[in-house]
Coordinates of C-alpha atoms in Angstrom, one line a residue:
M26 CA 29.8 -9.1 24.8
T27 CA 27.1 -7.0 22.8
N28 CA 24.7 -9.2 23.7
A29 CA 24.9 -7.5 28.4
L30 CA 25.9 -4.8 27.3
P31 CA 22.4 -1.8 28.5
A32 CA 21.3 0.0 25.3
S33 CA 22.7 3.0 27.3
R34 CA 26.6 1.8 27.1
L35 CA 26.4 1.7 23.7
T36 CA 29.5 3.4 20.9
A37 CA 29.3 4.5 17.7
A38 CA 32.1 1.6 17.5
D39 CA 29.6 -1.0 19.0
L40 CA 26.5 -0.7 16.4
P41 CA 28.2 -1.9 13.8
A42 CA 28.8 -5.4 15.7
L43 CA 24.9 -5.3 17.2
R44 CA 23.5 -4.3 13.9
R45 CA 25.5 -7.5 12.6
R46 CA 23.5 -9.5 15.4
T47 CA 20.5 -8.6 15.6
S48 CA 20.4 -8.6 11.6
A49 CA 20.6 -12.6 12.7
V50 CA 18.4 -13.1 14.7
L51 CA 15.6 -11.6 12.7
I52 CA 17.3 -14.1 9.9
G53 CA 16.6 -16.9 11.5
S54 CA 13.4 -15.9 13.6
Q55 CA 12.3 -14.9 9.9
I56 CA 13.2 -19.0 8.5
L57 CA 11.6 -20.7 11.4
G58 CA 8.5 -18.2 11.3
G59 CA 7.8 -18.9 7.8
L60 CA 8.4 -22.2 7.6
G61 CA 6.0 -22.1 10.8
V62 CA 3.4 -19.6 8.5
A63 CA 3.9 -21.9 5.6
I64 CA 3.9 -25.7 6.8
G65 CA 0.5 -25.0 8.4
I66 CA -1.3 -22.3 5.5
A67 CA -0.5 -25.5 3.3
L68 CA -3.3 -27.4 3.8
A69 CA -5.9 -25.0 6.1
P70 CA -8.2 -25.2 2.8
V71 CA -8.1 -28.9 3.0
L72 CA -8.1 -29.2 7.0
A73 CA -11.6 -26.3 7.2
A74 CA -13.6 -28.5 4.2
E75 CA -12.7 -31.5 6.9
V76 CA -14.1 -29.9 9.7
S77 CA -17.0 -28.3 8.6
G78 CA -18.5 -30.3 5.9
S79 CA -18.5 -28.8 2.9
E80 CA -15.8 -27.3 1.0
A81 CA -17.8 -23.7 0.2
L82 CA -16.6 -22.6 4.3
S83 CA -12.7 -24.3 3.0
G84 CA -11.9 -19.8 2.0
L85 CA -12.7 -19.3 5.6
A86 CA -10.1 -20.8 7.4
P87 CA -7.7 -18.7 5.2
T88 CA -9.7 -16.1 5.8
A89 CA -9.8 -16.1 9.2
S90 CA -5.7 -16.4 9.3
V91 CA -5.6 -12.9 7.5
T92 CA -7.9 -11.0 9.6
G93 CA -5.9 -12.4 12.7
T94 CA -3.3 -10.7 11.4
A95 CA -4.6 -7.7 10.5
L96 CA -6.4 -7.8 14.3
L97 CA -3.0 -8.4 16.0
S98 CA -1.1 -5.9 14.1
L99 CA -2.6 -2.4 16.8
P100 CA -2.6 -4.2 19.8
L101 CA 1.8 -5.0 18.9
A102 CA 2.5 -2.3 17.4
A103 CA 1.7 -0.8 21.3
L104 CA 3.6 -3.2 23.4
M105 CA 6.5 -2.4 20.6
T106 CA 5.8 0.9 20.9
S107 CA 5.7 0.6 25.2
R108 CA 8.7 -1.9 25.7
G109 CA 9.9 -2.9 22.9
R110 CA 10.1 -5.3 19.3
R111 CA 11.1 -8.2 22.0
P112 CA 8.1 -8.4 24.7
G113 CA 6.0 -7.9 20.3
L114 CA 7.2 -10.3 18.3
V115 CA 7.6 -13.0 21.9
L116 CA 3.7 -12.4 22.0
A117 CA 3.1 -12.4 18.8
Y118 CA 4.7 -16.3 18.6
L119 CA 3.9 -17.3 20.8
T120 CA 0.0 -16.4 20.3
G121 CA 0.5 -18.4 16.7
A122 CA 2.0 -21.4 19.2
L123 CA -1.1 -21.4 20.9
G124 CA -3.0 -20.8 17.1
A125 CA -1.9 -24.1 16.0
S126 CA -3.1 -25.6 19.0
L127 CA -5.9 -25.1 18.5
V128 CA -6.9 -26.3 15.2
V129 CA -5.6 -29.7 15.9
T130 CA -7.6 -29.1 18.7
A131 CA -10.7 -28.5 17.1
T132 CA -10.0 -31.1 14.5
V133 CA -10.2 -33.9 16.9
V134 CA -13.3 -32.4 18.9
D135 CA -14.8 -31.6 15.2
S136 CA -15.3 -28.2 16.6
F137 CA -15.1 -25.0 13.6
P138 CA -15.9 -22.3 15.3
L139 CA -13.0 -23.7 17.0
L140 CA -10.8 -24.7 13.6
L141 CA -11.4 -19.7 13.3
L142 CA -11.0 -19.2 16.3
G143 CA -7.2 -21.5 15.9
M144 CA -6.7 -19.5 12.2
A145 CA -7.2 -16.0 13.6
G146 CA -4.8 -16.6 16.6
F147 CA -2.6 -18.4 13.5
G148 CA -2.7 -15.2 11.8
A149 CA -0.1 -14.1 14.6
G150 CA 2.7 -15.8 12.8
S151 CA 2.2 -13.6 10.0
S152 CA 2.5 -10.7 12.2
A153 CA 5.4 -11.2 14.0
N154 CA 7.1 -12.3 9.8
L155 CA 6.3 -9.0 9.3
Q156 CA 7.5 -7.0 12.1
A157 CA 10.1 -7.8 11.7
R158 CA 11.5 -6.1 9.0
F159 CA 11.0 -3.0 10.5
A160 CA 13.0 -4.2 13.6
A161 CA 15.8 -4.6 11.8
A162 CA 15.2 -1.6 10.0
D163 CA 15.6 0.6 13.8
L164 CA 19.6 0.0 14.2
A165 CA 20.1 0.5 10.2
E166 CA 22.6 3.3 9.0
P167 CA 19.5 6.0 6.8
D168 CA 20.9 4.4 3.2
R169 CA 21.5 0.7 4.5
R170 CA 17.8 0.6 5.5
A171 CA 15.7 0.2 2.6
R172 CA 18.8 -3.4 2.5
A173 CA 18.5 -3.7 6.5
I174 CA 14.5 -4.8 5.6
S175 CA 15.0 -6.5 2.2
T176 CA 17.7 -8.9 3.6
V177 CA 15.0 -9.5 6.5
V178 CA 12.5 -10.2 3.7
W179 CA 14.1 -12.4 1.8
A180 CA 14.8 -15.2 4.6
T181 CA 11.1 -15.7 4.7
T182 CA 12.0 -17.0 1.0
I183 CA 13.5 -20.7 3.1
G184 CA 10.9 -20.8 5.9
S185 CA 7.5 -20.4 2.9
V186 CA 9.9 -23.1 0.4
L187 CA 10.5 -25.3 2.3
G188 CA 6.7 -25.4 4.3
P189 CA 4.4 -27.0 2.2
N190 CA 7.2 -29.7 1.6
I191 CA 7.1 -30.6 5.0
A192 CA 3.5 -30.8 5.7
S193 CA 3.3 -34.4 4.1
P194 CA 6.2 -36.4 6.1
A195 CA 4.6 -34.0 9.1
S196 CA 1.0 -35.3 8.6
R197 CA 2.5 -38.9 8.2
L198 CA 3.9 -39.1 11.8
F199 CA 0.5 -38.4 13.1
R200 CA -0.9 -41.7 11.7
G201 CA -2.7 -44.0 13.7
T202 CA -3.0 -41.1 16.3
A203 CA -6.2 -38.7 17.3
V204 CA -4.8 -36.3 15.5
P205 CA -5.9 -35.7 12.0
E206 CA -3.1 -35.9 9.3
T207 CA -4.1 -32.8 7.8
A208 CA -4.0 -30.9 11.7
G209 CA -0.5 -32.5 11.9
P210 CA 1.3 -29.9 9.7
F211 CA -0.6 -27.1 12.7
A212 CA 1.2 -29.5 15.6
W213 CA 4.3 -29.1 13.8
A214 CA 3.3 -25.5 13.7
A215 CA 2.8 -24.7 16.2
G216 CA 6.4 -26.2 18.1
I217 CA 8.4 -24.0 15.0
F218 CA 6.1 -20.8 17.0
L219 CA 7.5 -22.1 20.5
L220 CA 11.2 -22.3 19.1
T221 CA 10.5 -18.1 17.2
G222 CA 10.2 -16.9 20.4
V223 CA 12.4 -18.7 22.8
L224 CA 15.1 -17.7 19.6
V225 CA 13.9 -13.8 19.6
S226 CA 14.0 -14.2 23.9
V227 CA 17.1 -15.0 24.3
L228 CA 18.6 -13.5 21.2
L229 CA 17.2 -10.2 20.5
R230 CA 19.2 -8.5 23.2
P231 CA 19.6 -4.9 22.9
D232 CA 16.1 -4.3 21.9
P233 CA 17.0 -2.4 18.5
L234 CA 14.1 -0.3 18.6
L235 CA 15.5 1.3 22.7
T236 CA 19.1 1.2 21.0
A237 CA 17.5 3.7 18.6
R238 CA 15.3 5.2 20.7
A239 CA 18.1 5.9 23.3
L240 CA 20.8 6.9 20.8
S241 CA 18.6 9.2 19.0
P242 CA 19.9 12.1 20.3
E243 CA 15.6 13.5 18.7
D244 CA 14.0 11.5 21.3
T245 CA 13.0 12.6 24.1
T246 CA 9.3 12.7 23.8
T247 CA 7.4 11.1 26.8
A248 CA 5.7 7.9 26.2
S249 CA 2.0 9.4 25.5
K250 CA 4.1 10.4 22.9
R251 CA 4.8 7.2 21.7
S252 CA 0.7 6.2 21.3
L253 CA -1.1 4.8 18.5
R254 CA -2.5 8.3 18.6
A255 CA 1.3 10.0 17.6
G256 CA 1.9 7.3 14.9
L257 CA -1.5 8.2 13.4
E258 CA -0.9 11.8 14.1
A259 CA 2.7 11.0 12.3
V260 CA 1.6 9.7 9.2
R261 CA -0.9 12.2 8.5
S262 CA 1.7 14.9 8.7
S263 CA 4.0 13.7 6.7
P264 CA 3.2 13.7 3.0
M265 CA 6.0 11.7 2.2
A266 CA 4.0 8.6 5.6
R267 CA 0.9 9.2 3.8
L268 CA 2.4 7.6 0.5
A269 CA 3.7 5.2 1.7
L270 CA 1.6 3.2 3.7
V271 CA -0.5 3.9 0.8
T272 CA 2.8 1.7 -1.4
V273 CA 1.9 -1.0 1.1
T274 CA -2.2 -0.9 1.4
V275 CA -2.2 -1.5 -2.5
C276 CA 0.4 -3.7 -3.2
H277 CA -0.9 -5.7 -0.8
T278 CA -3.9 -5.9 -2.4
A279 CA -3.5 -6.3 -5.5
M280 CA -1.4 -9.0 -4.9
V281 CA -3.7 -11.0 -3.0
S282 CA -6.4 -9.8 -5.2
V283 CA -4.9 -11.8 -7.9
M284 CA -2.9 -14.7 -5.6
V285 CA -5.8 -16.1 -4.4
M286 CA -7.8 -16.0 -7.2
T287 CA -5.7 -18.1 -9.3
P288 CA -5.6 -21.3 -8.4
V289 CA -9.3 -20.7 -10.0
H290 CA -8.8 -18.7 -13.4
L291 CA -5.6 -21.7 -13.6
G292 CA -7.9 -24.9 -12.7
H293 CA -11.0 -23.7 -15.4
H294 CA -8.5 -23.3 -17.7
G295 CA -7.0 -27.3 -17.1
A296 CA -4.5 -27.2 -14.7
G297 CA -3.3 -29.6 -12.0
I298 CA -3.2 -28.8 -8.5
Q299 CA 0.9 -29.8 -9.9
L300 CA 1.0 -26.9 -12.3
I301 CA -1.2 -24.6 -10.1
G302 CA 2.0 -25.3 -7.3
L303 CA 4.4 -24.7 -9.5
V304 CA 2.9 -21.2 -10.4
I305 CA 2.5 -19.6 -7.0
S306 CA 6.0 -21.2 -6.2
G307 CA 7.2 -19.0 -9.1
H308 CA 4.7 -16.3 -7.7
I309 CA 6.1 -16.7 -3.6
A310 CA 10.0 -16.5 -5.6
G311 CA 9.0 -13.0 -7.1
M312 CA 7.7 -12.1 -3.9
Y313 CA 11.5 -12.7 -1.4
A314 CA 13.7 -14.0 -3.3
F315 CA 14.8 -10.7 -5.3
S316 CA 13.8 -8.9 -2.1
P317 CA 17.7 -7.4 -2.2
L318 CA 17.2 -6.5 -5.4
M319 CA 14.5 -4.2 -4.2
G320 CA 16.8 -2.9 -1.2
R321 CA 19.9 -2.1 -3.3
I322 CA 18.0 0.3 -6.0
A323 CA 15.7 1.4 -2.9
D324 CA 19.1 2.3 -0.9
K325 CA 21.1 3.2 -4.2
A326 CA 18.6 4.9 -6.5
G327 CA 15.9 6.7 -4.3
R328 CA 12.6 5.4 -2.0
L329 CA 9.9 7.0 -4.7
T330 CA 11.8 5.6 -8.4
V331 CA 11.8 1.8 -6.7
I332 CA 7.9 2.9 -5.6
G333 CA 7.0 4.1 -9.2
L334 CA 9.0 0.2 -10.4
A335 CA 6.4 -1.6 -8.0
A336 CA 3.7 -0.1 -9.7
G337 CA 5.1 -1.0 -13.5
L338 CA 6.2 -4.6 -12.5
M339 CA 2.7 -5.0 -11.1
C340 CA 0.5 -3.1 -14.1
C341 CA 2.6 -4.5 -16.3
A342 CA 1.5 -7.7 -14.1
A343 CA -2.1 -7.3 -14.5
V344 CA -2.0 -7.7 -18.0
L345 CA -0.1 -10.3 -19.0
A346 CA -2.2 -13.0 -16.2
G347 CA -5.7 -10.8 -17.1
T348 CA -5.3 -11.2 -20.4
S349 CA -4.1 -15.2 -20.6
G350 CA -6.9 -17.1 -20.9
G351 CA -5.3 -20.8 -21.1
A352 CA -1.5 -19.8 -21.3
H353 CA -0.4 -21.2 -18.0
A354 CA 2.4 -20.0 -19.4
R355 CA 1.6 -16.3 -19.7
T356 CA -0.5 -16.5 -16.5
A357 CA 2.8 -18.0 -14.6
A358 CA 5.0 -15.2 -15.7
G359 CA 2.5 -12.7 -14.8
L360 CA 2.5 -14.2 -11.0
F361 CA 5.7 -14.1 -11.1
V362 CA 5.9 -10.5 -12.2
L363 CA 3.2 -9.5 -9.5
G364 CA 5.2 -11.2 -6.9
L365 CA 8.3 -9.1 -8.2
G366 CA 6.2 -5.7 -8.0
W367 CA 4.6 -7.1 -3.9
S368 CA 7.7 -7.0 -3.4
A369 CA 9.4 -3.6 -4.9
G370 CA 6.2 -1.8 -3.1
L371 CA 7.0 -3.1 0.4
V372 CA 9.9 -2.6 0.9
G373 CA 10.6 1.0 -0.4
G374 CA 7.0 2.2 0.6
S375 CA 8.4 0.7 4.6
A376 CA 11.9 1.7 3.7
L377 CA 10.1 5.2 2.9
L378 CA 7.6 5.1 6.3
T379 CA 10.5 3.9 8.6
E380 CA 12.3 7.5 8.0
S381 CA 9.2 9.4 7.6
V382 CA 7.7 9.4 11.0
P383 CA 9.7 10.8 14.4
Q384 CA 11.9 8.0 16.3
S385 CA 9.2 7.7 19.0
S386 CA 6.5 7.8 16.6
R387 CA 8.0 4.9 14.7
A388 CA 6.6 1.6 15.9
A389 CA 3.5 2.8 16.1
A390 CA 3.2 4.5 12.2
Q391 CA 4.7 1.2 11.6
G392 CA 1.2 -1.3 13.5
L393 CA -0.7 1.4 11.3
S394 CA 0.5 0.4 7.8
D395 CA 0.7 -3.2 8.5
L396 CA -3.4 -2.9 9.9
A397 CA -4.0 -0.8 7.3
M398 CA -2.1 -3.7 4.0
N399 CA -3.2 -6.5 6.1
T400 CA -7.0 -5.4 6.0
A401 CA -7.6 -3.9 3.0
A402 CA -6.6 -8.0 1.8
G403 CA -8.7 -9.4 3.4
V404 CA -11.5 -6.9 1.6
G405 CA -10.2 -7.7 -1.5
G406 CA -9.5 -11.3 -1.3
A407 CA -13.2 -11.3 -0.7
M408 CA -14.3 -9.2 -3.5
A409 CA -11.6 -10.7 -5.8
G410 CA -14.5 -13.5 -5.5
V411 CA -17.4 -11.6 -6.7
I412 CA -15.7 -9.8 -9.4
V413 CA -14.4 -13.4 -11.2
S414 CA -18.1 -15.2 -10.6
H415 CA -19.1 -12.4 -12.1
L416 CA -17.3 -10.1 -14.4
G417 CA -14.3 -12.8 -15.2
Y418 CA -10.2 -13.2 -14.1
G419 CA -8.9 -10.0 -16.9
W420 CA -11.5 -7.7 -15.3
L421 CA -9.7 -9.0 -11.4
N422 CA -7.2 -7.6 -12.8
A423 CA -7.7 -4.4 -14.8
S424 CA -9.0 -3.6 -11.3
A425 CA -6.0 -4.5 -9.4
A426 CA -4.9 -2.4 -11.9
C427 CA -6.5 0.4 -11.3
L428 CA -5.9 0.0 -7.8
L429 CA -2.5 1.7 -8.0
L430 CA -2.8 4.0 -10.3
P431 CA -3.5 6.5 -6.8
M432 CA -0.6 5.0 -5.6
A433 CA 1.3 6.1 -8.7
A434 CA -0.2 9.6 -8.3
L435 CA 0.7 10.7 -5.2
A436 CA 4.4 9.2 -6.5
M437 CA 4.2 11.4 -9.2
R438 CA 2.8 14.3 -7.0
R439 CA 5.9 14.0 -4.3
S440 CA 8.8 13.4 -7.4
L441 CA 7.8 16.7 -8.9
A442 CA 7.6 17.8 -5.4
R443 CA 11.0 17.3 -3.9
P444 CA 13.4 20.0 -2.2
A445 CA 16.8 18.6 -4.6
P446 CA 17.9 16.0 -6.5
G447 CA 18.5 12.9 -4.2
K448 CA 16.1 13.5 -1.7
D449 CA 13.2 11.4 -1.3
T450 CA 12.5 11.3 2.3
A451 CA 11.3 12.9 5.1
G452 CA 11.2 13.1 8.3
V453 CA 15.3 11.7 8.1

């Protein structure tokens, strides 16, 4: 049975079944993990306002979650580098469960600092979901690597769509108890994260990263050469890896910056909560639902092609949303296209990074990638409010488009420097 077969005894004939099994486990964990994140984050600003007593502080709850996601990226990458994907993912989900429990406790004891600490731990759930896309690429065939990543990214759609819809009934279950109704979704999220951690711990065997290393003839390096510093050096020494890092960082920052201020922009132009929800739902659909298409394009046409597509789509989104004014349909179209561009950048950039560094340094380089993208997005989200308040929503979109220029220039440069047609990867 594949589940019990050590990596050292695997043969080429065992790999297809192992790939299918690994993909199924990761898809299941993404659905549950996405559900846990979405069911809790939907009411985070409301809960923060209730506990703090100030609407001005409501934005600190999602900010704490993003910060936690960024800060946990490196420790999780270090653990995965030394022990494999499974221990890292399990720890991330358990940390997310602990964070959600702290949020519930904070509402009971009315402690805003404890709430922010809990939200930071809650961000580990997002860290796990991000790292799972790389786990999908560990055993994938090189010409199907982007599709493997995109399939796991797509699975997040289910949880992200179901989560906000379950938030209301989850809240009602705690009516009449010491737990405020708005904290109910976080109690559910804690249980979901715990269940996801158990699922990964039991079923993600053998570990995909350790198996890939065991099957790789190049992987003869010592543990010291799998350090995070070695991952940084691997990225610095590969032009394609640098492009991949810039791609995921820029695309994520531009997307988050525009997305977080869109509800404010819509509200200023008379949109109600229901319309704002529909616009954001369309944006999320663009982010996740079409990721398999982006994976197919990346595998068939090349990583640089899909990165160029990401730049083009996100620039179009900036034009649509930035010039929308009070035209809500135009804003919705811009946010949908923005999600498509993010999907192309994440899938193409993640696949390019994975294959542009040596096998021994991949987990470390991938952790650095998640650290960079989440840190930059946190800064971008904070700056977005300043830009909108002083200059307006149109200038925010223009600024996001300008962020894409270095990425597009690097992609063009690498495309012109390709040694042969179709060879847009390095370090493979």
